PDB file of C-alpha atoms and ligand atoms in Angstrom:
ATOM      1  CA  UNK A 248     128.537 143.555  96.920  1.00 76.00           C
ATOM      2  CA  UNK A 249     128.151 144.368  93.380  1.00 93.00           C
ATOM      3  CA  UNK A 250     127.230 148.346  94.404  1.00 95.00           C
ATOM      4  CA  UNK A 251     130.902 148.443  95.314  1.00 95.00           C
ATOM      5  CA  UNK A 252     131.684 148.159  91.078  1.00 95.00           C
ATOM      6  CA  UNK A 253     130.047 151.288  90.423  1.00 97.00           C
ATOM      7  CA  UNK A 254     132.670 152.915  92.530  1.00 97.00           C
ATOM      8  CA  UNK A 255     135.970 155.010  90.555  1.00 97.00           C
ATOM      9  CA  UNK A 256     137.605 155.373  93.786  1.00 97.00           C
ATOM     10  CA  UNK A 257     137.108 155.094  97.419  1.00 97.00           C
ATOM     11  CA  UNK A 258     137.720 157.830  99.719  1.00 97.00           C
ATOM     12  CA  UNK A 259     136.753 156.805 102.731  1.00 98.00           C
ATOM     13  CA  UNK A 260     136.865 152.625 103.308  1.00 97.00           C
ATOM     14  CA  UNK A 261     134.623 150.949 106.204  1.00 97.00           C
ATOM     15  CA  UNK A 262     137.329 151.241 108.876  1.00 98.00           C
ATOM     16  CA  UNK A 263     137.830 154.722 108.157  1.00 98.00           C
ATOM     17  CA  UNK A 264     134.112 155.205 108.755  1.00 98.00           C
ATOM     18  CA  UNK A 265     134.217 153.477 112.057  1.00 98.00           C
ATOM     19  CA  UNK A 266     136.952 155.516 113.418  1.00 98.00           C
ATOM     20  CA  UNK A 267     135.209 158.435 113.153  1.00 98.00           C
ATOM     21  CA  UNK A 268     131.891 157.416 114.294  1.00 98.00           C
ATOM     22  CA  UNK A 269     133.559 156.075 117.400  1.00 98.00           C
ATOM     23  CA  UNK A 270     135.959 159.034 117.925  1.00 98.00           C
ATOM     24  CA  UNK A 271     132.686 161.741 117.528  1.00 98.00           C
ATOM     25  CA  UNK A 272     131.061 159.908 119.829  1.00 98.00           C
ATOM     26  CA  UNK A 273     133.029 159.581 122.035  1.00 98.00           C
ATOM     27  CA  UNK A 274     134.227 163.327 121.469  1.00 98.00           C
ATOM     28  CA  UNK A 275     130.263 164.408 121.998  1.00 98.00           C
ATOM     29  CA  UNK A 276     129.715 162.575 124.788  1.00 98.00           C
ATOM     30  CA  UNK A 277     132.282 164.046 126.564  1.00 98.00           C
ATOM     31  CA  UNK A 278     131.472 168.194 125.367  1.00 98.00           C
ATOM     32  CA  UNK A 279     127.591 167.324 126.335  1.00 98.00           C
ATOM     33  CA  UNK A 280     128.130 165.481 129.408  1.00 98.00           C
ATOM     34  CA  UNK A 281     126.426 168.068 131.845  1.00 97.00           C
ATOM     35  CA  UNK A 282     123.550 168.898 128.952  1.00 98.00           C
ATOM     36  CA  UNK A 283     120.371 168.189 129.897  1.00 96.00           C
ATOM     37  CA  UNK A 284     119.388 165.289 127.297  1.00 97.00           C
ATOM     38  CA  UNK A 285     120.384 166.993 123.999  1.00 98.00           C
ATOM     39  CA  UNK A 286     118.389 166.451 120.583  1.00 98.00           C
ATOM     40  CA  UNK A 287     119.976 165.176 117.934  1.00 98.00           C
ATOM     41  CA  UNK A 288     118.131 165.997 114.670  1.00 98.00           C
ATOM     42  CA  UNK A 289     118.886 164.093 111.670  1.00 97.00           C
ATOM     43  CA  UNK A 290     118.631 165.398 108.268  1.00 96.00           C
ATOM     44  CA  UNK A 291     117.104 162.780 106.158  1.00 94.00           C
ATOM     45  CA  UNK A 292     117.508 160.760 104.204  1.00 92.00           C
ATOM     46  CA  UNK A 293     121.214 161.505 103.998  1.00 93.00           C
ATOM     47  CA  UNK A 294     121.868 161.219 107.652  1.00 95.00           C
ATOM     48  CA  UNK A 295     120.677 157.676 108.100  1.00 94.00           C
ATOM     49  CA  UNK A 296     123.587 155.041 107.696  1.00 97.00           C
ATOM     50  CA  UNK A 297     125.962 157.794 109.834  1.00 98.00           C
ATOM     51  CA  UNK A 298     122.933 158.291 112.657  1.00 97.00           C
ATOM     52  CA  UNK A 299     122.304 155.108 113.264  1.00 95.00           C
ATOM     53  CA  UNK A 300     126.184 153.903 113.628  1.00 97.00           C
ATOM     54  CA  UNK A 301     127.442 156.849 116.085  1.00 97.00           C
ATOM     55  CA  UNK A 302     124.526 157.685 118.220  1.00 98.00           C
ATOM     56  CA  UNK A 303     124.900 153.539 118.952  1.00 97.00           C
ATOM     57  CA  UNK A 304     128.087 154.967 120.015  1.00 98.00           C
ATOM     58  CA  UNK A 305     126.867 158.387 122.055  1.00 98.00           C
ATOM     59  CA  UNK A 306     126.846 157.777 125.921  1.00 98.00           C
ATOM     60  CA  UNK A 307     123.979 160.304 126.855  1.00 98.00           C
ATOM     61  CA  UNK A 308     120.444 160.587 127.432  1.00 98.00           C
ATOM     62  CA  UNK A 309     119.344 161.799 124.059  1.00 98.00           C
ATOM     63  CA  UNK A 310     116.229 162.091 122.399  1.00 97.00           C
ATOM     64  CA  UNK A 311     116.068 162.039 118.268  1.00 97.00           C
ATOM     65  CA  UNK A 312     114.137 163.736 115.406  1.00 97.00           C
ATOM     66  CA  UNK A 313     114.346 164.406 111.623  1.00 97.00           C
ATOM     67  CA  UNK A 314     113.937 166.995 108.484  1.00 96.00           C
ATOM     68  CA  UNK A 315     113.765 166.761 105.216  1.00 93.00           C
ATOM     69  CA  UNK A 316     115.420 169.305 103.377  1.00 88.00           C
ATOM     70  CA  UNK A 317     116.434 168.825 100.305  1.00 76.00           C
ATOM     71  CA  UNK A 318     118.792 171.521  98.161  1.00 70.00           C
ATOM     72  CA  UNK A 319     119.569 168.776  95.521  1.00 56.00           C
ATOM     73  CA  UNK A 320     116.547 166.896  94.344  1.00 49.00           C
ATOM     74  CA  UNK A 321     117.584 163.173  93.265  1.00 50.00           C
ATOM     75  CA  UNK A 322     120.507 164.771  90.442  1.00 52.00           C
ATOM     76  CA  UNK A 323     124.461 165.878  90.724  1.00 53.00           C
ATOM     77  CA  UNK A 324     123.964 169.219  91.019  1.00 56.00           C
ATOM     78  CA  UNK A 325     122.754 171.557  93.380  1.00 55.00           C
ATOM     79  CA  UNK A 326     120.165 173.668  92.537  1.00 55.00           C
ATOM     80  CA  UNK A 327     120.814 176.337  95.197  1.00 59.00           C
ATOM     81  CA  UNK A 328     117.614 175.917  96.497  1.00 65.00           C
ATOM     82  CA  UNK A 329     116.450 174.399  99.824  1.00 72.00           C
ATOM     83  CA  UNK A 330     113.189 173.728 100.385  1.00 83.00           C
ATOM     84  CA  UNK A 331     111.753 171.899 103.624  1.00 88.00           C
ATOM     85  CA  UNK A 332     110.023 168.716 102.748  1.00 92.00           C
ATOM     86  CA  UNK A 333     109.448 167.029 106.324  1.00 95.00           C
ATOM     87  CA  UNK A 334     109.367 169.543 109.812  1.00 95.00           C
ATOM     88  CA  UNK A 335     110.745 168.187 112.935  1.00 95.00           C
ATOM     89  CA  UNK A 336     107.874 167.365 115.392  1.00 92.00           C
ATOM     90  CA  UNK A 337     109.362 168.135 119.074  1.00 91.00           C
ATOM     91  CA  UNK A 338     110.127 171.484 120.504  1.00 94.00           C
ATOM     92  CA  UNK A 339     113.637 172.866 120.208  1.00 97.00           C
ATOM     93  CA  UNK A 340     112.713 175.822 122.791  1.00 97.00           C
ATOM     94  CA  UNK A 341     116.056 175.889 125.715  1.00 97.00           C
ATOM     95  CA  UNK A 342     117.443 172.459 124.114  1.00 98.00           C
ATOM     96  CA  UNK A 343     120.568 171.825 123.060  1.00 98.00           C
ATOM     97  CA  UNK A 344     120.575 170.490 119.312  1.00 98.00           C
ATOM     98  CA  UNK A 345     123.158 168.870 117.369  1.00 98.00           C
ATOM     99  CA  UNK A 346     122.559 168.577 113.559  1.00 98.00           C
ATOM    100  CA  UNK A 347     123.450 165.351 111.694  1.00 98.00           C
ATOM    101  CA  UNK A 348     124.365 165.171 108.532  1.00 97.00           C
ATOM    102  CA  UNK A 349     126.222 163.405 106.104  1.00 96.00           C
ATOM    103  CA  UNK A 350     127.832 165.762 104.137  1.00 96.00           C
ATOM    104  CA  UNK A 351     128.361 169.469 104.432  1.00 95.00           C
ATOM    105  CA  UNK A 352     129.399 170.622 100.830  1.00 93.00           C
ATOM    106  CA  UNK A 353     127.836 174.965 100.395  1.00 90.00           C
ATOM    107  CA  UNK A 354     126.726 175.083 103.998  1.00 92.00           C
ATOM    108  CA  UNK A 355     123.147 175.986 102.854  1.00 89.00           C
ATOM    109  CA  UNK A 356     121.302 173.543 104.056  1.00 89.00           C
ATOM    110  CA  UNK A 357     122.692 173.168 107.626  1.00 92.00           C
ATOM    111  CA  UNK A 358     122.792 177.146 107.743  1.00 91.00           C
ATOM    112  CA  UNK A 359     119.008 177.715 106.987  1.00 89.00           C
ATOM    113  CA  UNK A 360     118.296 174.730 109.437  1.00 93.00           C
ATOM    114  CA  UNK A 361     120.368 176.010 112.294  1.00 95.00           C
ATOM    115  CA  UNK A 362     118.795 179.595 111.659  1.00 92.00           C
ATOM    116  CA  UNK A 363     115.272 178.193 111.641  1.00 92.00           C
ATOM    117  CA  UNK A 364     116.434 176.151 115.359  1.00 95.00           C
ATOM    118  CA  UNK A 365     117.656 179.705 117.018  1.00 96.00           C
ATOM    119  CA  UNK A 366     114.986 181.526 115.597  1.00 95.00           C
ATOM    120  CA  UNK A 367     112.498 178.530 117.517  1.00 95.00           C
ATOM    121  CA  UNK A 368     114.812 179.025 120.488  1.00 97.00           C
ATOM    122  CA  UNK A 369     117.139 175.996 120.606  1.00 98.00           C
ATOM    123  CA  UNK A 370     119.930 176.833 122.907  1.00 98.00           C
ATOM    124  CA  UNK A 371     122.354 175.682 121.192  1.00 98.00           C
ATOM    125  CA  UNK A 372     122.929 174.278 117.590  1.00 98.00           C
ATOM    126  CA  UNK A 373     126.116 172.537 116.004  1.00 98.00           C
ATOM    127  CA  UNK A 374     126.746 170.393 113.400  1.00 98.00           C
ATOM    128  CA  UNK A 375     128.781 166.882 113.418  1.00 98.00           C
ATOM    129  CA  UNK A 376     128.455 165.728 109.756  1.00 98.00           C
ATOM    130  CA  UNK A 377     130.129 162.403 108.100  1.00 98.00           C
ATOM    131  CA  UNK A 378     131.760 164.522 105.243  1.00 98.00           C
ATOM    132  CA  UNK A 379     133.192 168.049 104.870  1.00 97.00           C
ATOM    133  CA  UNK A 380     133.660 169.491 101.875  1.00 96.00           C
ATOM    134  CA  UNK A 381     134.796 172.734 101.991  1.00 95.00           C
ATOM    135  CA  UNK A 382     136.069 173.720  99.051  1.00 94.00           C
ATOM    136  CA  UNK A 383     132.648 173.958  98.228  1.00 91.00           C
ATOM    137  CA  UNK A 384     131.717 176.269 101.229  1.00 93.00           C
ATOM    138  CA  UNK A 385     129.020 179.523  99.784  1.00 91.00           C
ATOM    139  CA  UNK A 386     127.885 180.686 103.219  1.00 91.00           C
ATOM    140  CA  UNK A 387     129.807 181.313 106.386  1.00 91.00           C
ATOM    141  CA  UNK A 388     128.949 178.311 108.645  1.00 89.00           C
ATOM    142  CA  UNK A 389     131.315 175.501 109.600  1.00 90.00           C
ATOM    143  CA  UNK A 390     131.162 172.253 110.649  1.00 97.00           C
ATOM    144  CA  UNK A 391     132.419 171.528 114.690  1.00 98.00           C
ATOM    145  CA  UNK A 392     132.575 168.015 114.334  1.00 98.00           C
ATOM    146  CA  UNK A 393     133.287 166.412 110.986  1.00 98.00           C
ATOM    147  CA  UNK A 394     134.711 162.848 110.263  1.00 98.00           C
ATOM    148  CA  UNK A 395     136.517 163.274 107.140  1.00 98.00           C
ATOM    149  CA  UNK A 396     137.120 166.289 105.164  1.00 97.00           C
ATOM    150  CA  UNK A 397     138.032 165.782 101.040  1.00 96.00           C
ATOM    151  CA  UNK A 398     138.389 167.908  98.020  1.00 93.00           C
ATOM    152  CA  UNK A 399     136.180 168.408  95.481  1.00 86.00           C
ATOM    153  CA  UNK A 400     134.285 166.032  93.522  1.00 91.00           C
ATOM    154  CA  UNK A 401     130.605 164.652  93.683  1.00 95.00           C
ATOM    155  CA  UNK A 402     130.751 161.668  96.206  1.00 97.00           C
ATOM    156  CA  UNK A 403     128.128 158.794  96.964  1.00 97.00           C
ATOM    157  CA  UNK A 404     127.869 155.507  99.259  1.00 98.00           C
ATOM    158  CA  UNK A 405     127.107 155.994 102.874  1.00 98.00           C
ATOM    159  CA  UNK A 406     124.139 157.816 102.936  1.00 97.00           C
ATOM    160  CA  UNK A 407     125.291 159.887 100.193  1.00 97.00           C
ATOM    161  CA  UNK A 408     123.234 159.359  97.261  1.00 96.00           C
ATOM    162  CA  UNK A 409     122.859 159.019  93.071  1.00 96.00           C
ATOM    163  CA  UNK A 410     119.411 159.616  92.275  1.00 95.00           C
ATOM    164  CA  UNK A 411     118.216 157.727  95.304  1.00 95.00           C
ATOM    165  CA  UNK A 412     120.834 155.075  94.918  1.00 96.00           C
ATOM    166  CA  UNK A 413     124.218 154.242  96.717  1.00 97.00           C
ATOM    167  CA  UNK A 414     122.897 155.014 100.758  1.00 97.00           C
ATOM    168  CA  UNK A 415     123.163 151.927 101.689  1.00 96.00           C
ATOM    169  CA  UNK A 416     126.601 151.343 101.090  1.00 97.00           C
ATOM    170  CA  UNK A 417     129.485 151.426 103.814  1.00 97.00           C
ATOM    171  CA  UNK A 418     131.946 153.337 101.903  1.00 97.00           C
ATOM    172  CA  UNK A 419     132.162 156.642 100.287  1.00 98.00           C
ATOM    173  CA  UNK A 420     133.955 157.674  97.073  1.00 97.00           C
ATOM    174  CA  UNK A 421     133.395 159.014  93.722  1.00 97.00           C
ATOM    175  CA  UNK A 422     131.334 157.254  90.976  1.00 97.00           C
ATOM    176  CA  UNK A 423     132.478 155.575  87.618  1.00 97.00           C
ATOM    177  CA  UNK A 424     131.309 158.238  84.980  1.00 95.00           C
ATOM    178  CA  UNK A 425     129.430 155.628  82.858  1.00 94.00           C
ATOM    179  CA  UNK A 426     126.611 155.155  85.916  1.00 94.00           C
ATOM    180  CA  UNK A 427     125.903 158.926  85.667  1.00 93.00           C
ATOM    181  CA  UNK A 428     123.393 160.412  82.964  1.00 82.00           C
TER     182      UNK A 428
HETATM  183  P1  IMP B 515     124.886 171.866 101.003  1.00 93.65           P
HETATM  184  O1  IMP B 515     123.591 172.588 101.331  1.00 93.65           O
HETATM  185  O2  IMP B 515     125.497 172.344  99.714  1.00 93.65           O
HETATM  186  O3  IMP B 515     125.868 171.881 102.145  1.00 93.65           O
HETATM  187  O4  IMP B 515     124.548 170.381 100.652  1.00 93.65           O
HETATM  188  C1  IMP B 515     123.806 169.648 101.479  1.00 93.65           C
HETATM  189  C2  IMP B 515     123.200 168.404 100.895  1.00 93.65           C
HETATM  190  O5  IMP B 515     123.491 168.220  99.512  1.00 93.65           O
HETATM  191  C3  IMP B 515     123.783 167.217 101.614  1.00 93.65           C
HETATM  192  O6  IMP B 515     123.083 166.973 102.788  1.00 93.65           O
HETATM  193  C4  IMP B 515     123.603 166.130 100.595  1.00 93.65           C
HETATM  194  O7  IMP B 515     122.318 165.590 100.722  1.00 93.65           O
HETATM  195  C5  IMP B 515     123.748 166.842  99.270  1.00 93.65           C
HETATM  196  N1  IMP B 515     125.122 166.694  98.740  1.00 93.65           N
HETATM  197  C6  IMP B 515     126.151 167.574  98.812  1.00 93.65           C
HETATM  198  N2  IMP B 515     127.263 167.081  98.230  1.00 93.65           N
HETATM  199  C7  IMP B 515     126.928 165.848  97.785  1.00 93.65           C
HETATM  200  C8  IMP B 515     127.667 164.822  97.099  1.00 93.65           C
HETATM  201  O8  IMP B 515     128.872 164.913  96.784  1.00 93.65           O
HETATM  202  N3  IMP B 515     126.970 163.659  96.831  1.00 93.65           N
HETATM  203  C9  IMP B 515     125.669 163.491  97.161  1.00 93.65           C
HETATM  204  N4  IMP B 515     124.954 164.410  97.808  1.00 93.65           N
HETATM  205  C10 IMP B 515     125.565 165.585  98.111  1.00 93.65           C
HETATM  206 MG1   MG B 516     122.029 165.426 103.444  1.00 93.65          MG
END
């Protein structure tokens, strides 16, 4: 795959990205097995590679919807912002909610999401995300189920993206400068 090229370094290979969709599965299925058919909401279009691969893996009645909330807008930086682009469009009223998400670098995004959820009346609301990043961490809001946590450093591959680019790929790592503007 010539996408693999544009890669410095890789963090986290294709095995390593198995094992933890298989072990959060299989950790979820066991902390919701008396829930009554939790919703897992996907934050797009980050969550997509990670979704599809572990809820294959999730032994529960489940039902699934997505957001679009973007805090970064297509460059490397985060403009603090975060803006909802896309609503979910089933009620969270009394259901038990578990966010997914690829990468959990300020918390922002997850932590106006999950306020939005309680405020609607979900009964619960946690987070399992591919990526933690928490050296990057501005609000108070962590993470319960997280596949890998690294350091600092802009990441792509696996959902993570440069300027749209990079999702598709089943590794994550950092970027070779000369592909960033
Ligand atoms: P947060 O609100 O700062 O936690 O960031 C949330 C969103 O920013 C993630 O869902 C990603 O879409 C994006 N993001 C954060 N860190 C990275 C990165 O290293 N590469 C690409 N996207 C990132
Ligand atoms: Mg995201």
């Amino acid at each position: 795959m010539k996408l693999i090229n544009d890669f410095e370094e890789i963090l986290v290979n294709d095995e390593q990205i198995q094992e933890a969709c298989e072990r959060l599965a299989v950790q979820i299925t066991k902390d919701y097995a008396e829930a009554d058919c939790p919703l897992f909401l996907g934050l797009l279009k980050g969550c997509h590679p990670f979704m599809s691969d572990f809820l294959c893996l999730v032994d529960l009645y489940h039902t699934v919807d997505y957001m679009d909330v973007s805090s970064y807008f297509g460059d490397n930086k985060s403009t603090g912002e975060v803006k909802i682009l896309k609503d979910i469009t089933t009620s969270v009223t009394d259901k038990d909610v578990i966010i997914v998400e690829d990468i959990v670098e300020s918390g922002r995004t997850i932590k106006k999401v999950k306020d939005l959820l309680l405020f609607r009346g979900a009964k619960s609301v946690e987070v399992v995300t591919m990526i933690d990043k928490p050296s990057g961490r501005t609000v108070d809001l962590d993470p319960k189920y997280v596949g890998h946590t690294i350091g600092d450093g802009f990441l792509i591959g696996y959902g993570l993206d440069y300027k749209e680019m990079y999702r598709n790929v089943r590794a994550i790592g950092t970027p070779k400068k000369e592909i960033l503007d």
